[in-house]
Coordinates of C-alpha atoms and ligand atoms in Angstrom, one line a residue:
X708 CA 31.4 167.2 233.4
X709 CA 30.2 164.1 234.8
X710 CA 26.7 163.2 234.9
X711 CA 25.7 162.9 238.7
X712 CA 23.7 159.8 239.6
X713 CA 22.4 160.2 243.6
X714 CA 21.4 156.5 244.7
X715 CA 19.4 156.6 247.5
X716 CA 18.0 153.3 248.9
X717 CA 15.4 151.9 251.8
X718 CA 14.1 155.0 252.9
X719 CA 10.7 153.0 254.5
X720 CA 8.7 156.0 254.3
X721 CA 5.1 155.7 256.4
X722 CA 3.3 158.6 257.9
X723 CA 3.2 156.1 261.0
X724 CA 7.3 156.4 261.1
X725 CA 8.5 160.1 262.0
X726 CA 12.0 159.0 262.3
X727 CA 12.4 157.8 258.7
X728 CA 10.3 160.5 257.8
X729 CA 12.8 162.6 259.8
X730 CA 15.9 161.2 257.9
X731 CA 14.5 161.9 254.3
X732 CA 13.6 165.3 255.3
X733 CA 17.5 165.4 255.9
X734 CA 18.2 164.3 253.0
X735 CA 16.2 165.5 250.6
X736 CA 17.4 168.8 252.0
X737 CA 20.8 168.0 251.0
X738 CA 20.0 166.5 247.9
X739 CA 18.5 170.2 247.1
X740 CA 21.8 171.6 247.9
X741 CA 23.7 169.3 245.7
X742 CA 21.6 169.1 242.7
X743 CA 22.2 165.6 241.5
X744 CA 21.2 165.3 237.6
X745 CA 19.0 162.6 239.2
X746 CA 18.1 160.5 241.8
X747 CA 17.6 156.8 241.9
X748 CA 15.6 155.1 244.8
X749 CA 16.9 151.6 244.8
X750 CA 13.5 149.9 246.7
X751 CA 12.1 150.0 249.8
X752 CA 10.6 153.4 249.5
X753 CA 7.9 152.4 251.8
X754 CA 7.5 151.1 255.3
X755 CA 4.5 148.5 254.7
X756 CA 3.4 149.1 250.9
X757 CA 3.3 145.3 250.7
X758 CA 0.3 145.5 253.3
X759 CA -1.5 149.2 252.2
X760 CA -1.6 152.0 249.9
X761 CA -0.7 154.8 252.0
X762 CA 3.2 154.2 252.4
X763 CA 3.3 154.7 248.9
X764 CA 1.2 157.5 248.5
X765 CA 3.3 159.2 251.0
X766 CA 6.5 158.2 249.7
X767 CA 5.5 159.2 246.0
X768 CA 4.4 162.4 247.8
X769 CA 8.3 163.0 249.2
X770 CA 9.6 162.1 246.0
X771 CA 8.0 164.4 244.4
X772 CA 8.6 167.3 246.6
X773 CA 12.5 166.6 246.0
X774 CA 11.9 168.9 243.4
X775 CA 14.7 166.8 241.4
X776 CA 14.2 164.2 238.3
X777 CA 13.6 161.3 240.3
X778 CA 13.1 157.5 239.6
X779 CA 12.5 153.8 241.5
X780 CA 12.0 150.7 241.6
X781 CA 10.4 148.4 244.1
X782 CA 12.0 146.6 247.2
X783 CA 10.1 143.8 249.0
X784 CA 8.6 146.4 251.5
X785 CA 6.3 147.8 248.1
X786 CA 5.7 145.1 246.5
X787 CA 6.1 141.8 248.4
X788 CA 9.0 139.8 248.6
X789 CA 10.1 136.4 246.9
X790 CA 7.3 134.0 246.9
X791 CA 9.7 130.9 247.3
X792 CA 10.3 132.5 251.1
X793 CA 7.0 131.4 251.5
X794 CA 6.6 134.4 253.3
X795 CA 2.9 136.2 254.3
X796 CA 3.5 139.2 251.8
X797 CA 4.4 137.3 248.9
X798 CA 5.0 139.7 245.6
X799 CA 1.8 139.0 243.7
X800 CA -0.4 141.0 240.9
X801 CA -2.6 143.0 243.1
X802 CA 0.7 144.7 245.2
X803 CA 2.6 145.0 241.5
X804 CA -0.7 146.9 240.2
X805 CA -0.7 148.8 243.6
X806 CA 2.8 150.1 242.9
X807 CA 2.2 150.5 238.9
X808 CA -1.2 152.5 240.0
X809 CA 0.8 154.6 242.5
X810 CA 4.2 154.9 241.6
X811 CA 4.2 154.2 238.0
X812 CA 6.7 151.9 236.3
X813 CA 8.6 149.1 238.2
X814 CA 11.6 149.0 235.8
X815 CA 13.7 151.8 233.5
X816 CA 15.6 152.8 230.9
X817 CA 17.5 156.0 230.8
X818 CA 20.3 157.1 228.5
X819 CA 22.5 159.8 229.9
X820 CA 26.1 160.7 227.8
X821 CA 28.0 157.8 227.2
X822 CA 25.5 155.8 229.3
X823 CA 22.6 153.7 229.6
X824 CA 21.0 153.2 232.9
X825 CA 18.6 150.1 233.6
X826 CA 16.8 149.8 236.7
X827 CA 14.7 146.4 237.4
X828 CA 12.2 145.1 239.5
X829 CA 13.9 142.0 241.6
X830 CA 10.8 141.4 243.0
X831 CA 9.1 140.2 240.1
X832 CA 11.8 137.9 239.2
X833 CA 11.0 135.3 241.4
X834 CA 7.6 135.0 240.5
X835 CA 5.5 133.7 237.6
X836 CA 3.2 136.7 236.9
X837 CA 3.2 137.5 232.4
X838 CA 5.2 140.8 233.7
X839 CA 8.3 138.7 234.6
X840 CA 8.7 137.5 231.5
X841 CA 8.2 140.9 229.6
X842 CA 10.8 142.6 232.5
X843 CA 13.6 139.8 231.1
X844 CA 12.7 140.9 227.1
X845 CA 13.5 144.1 228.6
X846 CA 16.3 143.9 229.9
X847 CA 17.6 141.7 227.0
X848 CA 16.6 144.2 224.5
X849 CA 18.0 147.4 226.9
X850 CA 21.0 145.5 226.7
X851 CA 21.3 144.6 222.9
X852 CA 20.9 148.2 221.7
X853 CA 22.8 150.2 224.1
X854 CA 25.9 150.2 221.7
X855 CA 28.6 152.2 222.8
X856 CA 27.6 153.2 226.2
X857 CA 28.5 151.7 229.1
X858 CA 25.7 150.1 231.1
X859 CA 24.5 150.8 235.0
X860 CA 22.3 148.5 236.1
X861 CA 20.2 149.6 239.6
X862 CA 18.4 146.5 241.5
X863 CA 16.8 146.4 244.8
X864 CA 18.2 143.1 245.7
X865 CA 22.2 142.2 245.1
X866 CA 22.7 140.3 242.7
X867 CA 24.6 137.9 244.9
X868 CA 26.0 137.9 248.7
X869 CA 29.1 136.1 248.1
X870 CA 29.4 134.3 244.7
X871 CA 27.0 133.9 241.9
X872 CA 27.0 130.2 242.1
X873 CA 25.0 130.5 245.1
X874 CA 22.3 128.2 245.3
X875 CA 20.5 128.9 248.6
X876 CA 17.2 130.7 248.8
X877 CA 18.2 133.6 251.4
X878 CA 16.1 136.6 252.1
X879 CA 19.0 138.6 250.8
X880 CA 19.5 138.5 247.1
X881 CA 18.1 137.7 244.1
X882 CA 17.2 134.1 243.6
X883 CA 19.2 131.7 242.1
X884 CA 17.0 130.8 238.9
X885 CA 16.5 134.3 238.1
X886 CA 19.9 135.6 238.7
X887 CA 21.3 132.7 235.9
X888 CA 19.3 134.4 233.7
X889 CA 20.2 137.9 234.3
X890 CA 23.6 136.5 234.1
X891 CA 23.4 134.8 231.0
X892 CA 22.4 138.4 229.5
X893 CA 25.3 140.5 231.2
X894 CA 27.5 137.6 229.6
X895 CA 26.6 138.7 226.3
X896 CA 26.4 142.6 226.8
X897 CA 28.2 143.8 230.0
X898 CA 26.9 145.8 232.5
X899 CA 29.9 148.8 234.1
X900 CA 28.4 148.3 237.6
X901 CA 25.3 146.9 239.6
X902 CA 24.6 149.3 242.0
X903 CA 22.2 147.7 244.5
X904 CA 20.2 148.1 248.1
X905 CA 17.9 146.1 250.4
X906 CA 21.0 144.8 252.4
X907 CA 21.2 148.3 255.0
X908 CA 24.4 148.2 254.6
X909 CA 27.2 149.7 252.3
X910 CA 29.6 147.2 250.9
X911 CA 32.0 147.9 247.6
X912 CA 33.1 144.6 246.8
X913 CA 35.2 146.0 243.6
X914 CA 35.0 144.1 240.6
X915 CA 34.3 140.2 242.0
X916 CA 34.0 137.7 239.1
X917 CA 34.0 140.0 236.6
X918 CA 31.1 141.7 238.1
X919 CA 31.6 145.7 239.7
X920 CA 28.8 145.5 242.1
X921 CA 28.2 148.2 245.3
X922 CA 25.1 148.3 247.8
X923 CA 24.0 151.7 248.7
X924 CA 23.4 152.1 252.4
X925 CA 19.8 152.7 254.2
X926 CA 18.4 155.8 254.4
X927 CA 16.0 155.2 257.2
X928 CA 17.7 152.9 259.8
X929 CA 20.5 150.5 260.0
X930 CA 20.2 146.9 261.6
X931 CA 22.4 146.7 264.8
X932 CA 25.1 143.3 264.9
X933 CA 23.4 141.6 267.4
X934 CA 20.5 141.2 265.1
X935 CA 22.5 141.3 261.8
X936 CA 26.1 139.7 260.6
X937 CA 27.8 142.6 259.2
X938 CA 29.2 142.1 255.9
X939 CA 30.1 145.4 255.0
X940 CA 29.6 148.8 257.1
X941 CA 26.3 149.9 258.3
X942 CA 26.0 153.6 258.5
X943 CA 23.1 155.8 256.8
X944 CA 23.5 157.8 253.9
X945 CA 23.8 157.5 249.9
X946 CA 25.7 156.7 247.0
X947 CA 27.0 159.3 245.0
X948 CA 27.6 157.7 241.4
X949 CA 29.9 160.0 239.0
X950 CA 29.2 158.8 235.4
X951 CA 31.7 160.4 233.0
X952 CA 30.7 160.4 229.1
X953 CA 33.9 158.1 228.5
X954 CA 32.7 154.9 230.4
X955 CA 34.4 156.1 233.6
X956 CA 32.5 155.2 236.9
X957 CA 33.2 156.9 240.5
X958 CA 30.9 156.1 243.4
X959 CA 31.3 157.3 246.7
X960 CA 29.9 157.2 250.5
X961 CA 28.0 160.3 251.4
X962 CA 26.9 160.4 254.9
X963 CA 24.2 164.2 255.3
X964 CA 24.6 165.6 258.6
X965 CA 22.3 165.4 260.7
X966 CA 20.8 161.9 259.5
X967 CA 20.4 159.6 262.7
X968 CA 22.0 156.2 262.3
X969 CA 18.7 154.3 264.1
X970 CA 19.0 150.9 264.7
X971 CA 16.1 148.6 264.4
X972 CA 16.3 146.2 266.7
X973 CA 16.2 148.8 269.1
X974 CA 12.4 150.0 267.2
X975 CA 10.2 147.8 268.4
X976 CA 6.7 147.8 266.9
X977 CA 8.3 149.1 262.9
X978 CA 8.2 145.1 262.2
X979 CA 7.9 142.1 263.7
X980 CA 10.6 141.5 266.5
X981 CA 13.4 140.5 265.2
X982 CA 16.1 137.7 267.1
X983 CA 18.9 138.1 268.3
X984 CA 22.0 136.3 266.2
X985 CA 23.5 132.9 267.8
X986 CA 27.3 132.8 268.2
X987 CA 27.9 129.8 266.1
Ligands
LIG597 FE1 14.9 147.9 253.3
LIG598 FE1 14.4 145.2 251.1

């Protein structure tokens, strides 16, 4: 029997957002049905927990009423993003010890048969708070006394768009610095797959330079083409990760009934406006 991993991703839950609210209620009724061993949120449980506490009370609150073993770790939405955006919600101490007071840990470390699961927070690996430094001796010690199982390793961020030698600072993966040194660590002790959200859209790229990675699809809304290139498909939904006690991975697309595909750029008011692309 395999060991059932549900990856659910960007669910932007806010008491001031019925329709996301609306969409988890969806899914967490299915989730209840299937009875995943557990269930990862990949970031972005929160609509604005960069800016207040609420969002994350209430989407601690949801969580917990899954009634299923449950962890997360922060997207840019709880926590701040990457302060080399030089953005206005930069990730800083007071949101991490926001999320830590709220939500508990930003990073983990689960072993299920045959595997060892590692979830970071991306967020704080562009920064230089003390905690980024302990995340990294973390991960390098998670990763130097998993022995025989085969690693998963769950990140808000991808680890990469296109190609790990990226060197642009882009809103949508982790930053180049940081990501070397994550590297440098999978070089030494492999990880099976990277499982990852943030993007709203669900994209298997297969195993690209030696690296399986897969971005989980939104749960709360999807970002129309006119405001976003589309790299991979865009609809709402989960990941379904099968984990079988020999190293095997299966991951598949599940899309619940009755989950509306929103698009932002058609929300108005959720975030600031957002602009249309140019045709280059
Ligand atoms: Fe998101
Ligand atoms: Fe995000």
């Amino acid at each position: 029997m395999a060991f059932r991993v549900a990856q659910i991703s960007d669910t932007h839950l806010s008491e001031q957002h019925p329709e996301f609210t609306a969409n988890f209620d969806v899914l967490s009724e299915h989730l209840r049905a299937d009875a995943p061993d557990l269930v990862v949120n990949t970031g972005d449980l929160s609509a604005h927990g960069e800016l207040e506490r609420d969002d994350l009370a209430f989407a601690r609150e949801k969580h917990a009423a899954l009634g299923l073993d449950w962890l997360a770790i922060p997207g840019n939405h709880d926590v701040g993003n990457d302060p080399q955006l030089n953005g206005p919600t930069p990730a800083d101490a007071e949101r991490l010890s926001r999320w830590l007071g709220i939500l508990g840990a930003d990073h983990f470390r689960r072993d299920v048969p045959g595997w060892r699961l590692i979830g970071l927070n991306t967020l704080l690996t562009g920064t230089d708070l003390p905690q980024n430094e302990d995340q990294f001796d973390f991960l390098e010690e998670a990763l130097a006394t998993a022995g025989g199982r085969a690693v998963a390793l769950f990140l808000h961020k991808p680890l990469c768009e296109e190609t790990v030698a990226e060197e642009e600072i882009t809103y949508w993966a982790v930053q180049p610095r940081p990501r070397r040194r994550i590297l440098d660590l999978l070089a030494r002790h492999p990880a099976r797959f990277i499982a990852s959200g943030h993007v709203h859209q669900y994209r298997d790229r297969g195993t690209v330079e030696g690296l399986r990675q897969v971005w989980a699809p939104a749960a709360a809304f999807m970002v129309g083409d006119t405001w976003q290139l589309p790299v991979g498909e865009k609809p709402v939904g989960y990941l379904e990760h099968l984990l079988h006690e020999d190293g095997r991975h299966e991951c598949r697309l599940v899309q619940p009934q009755g989950m509306r595909r929103h698009d932002l750029g058609l929300m108005p008011g959720i975030y600031p406006a957002m602009r249309p692309l140019v045709a280059a």
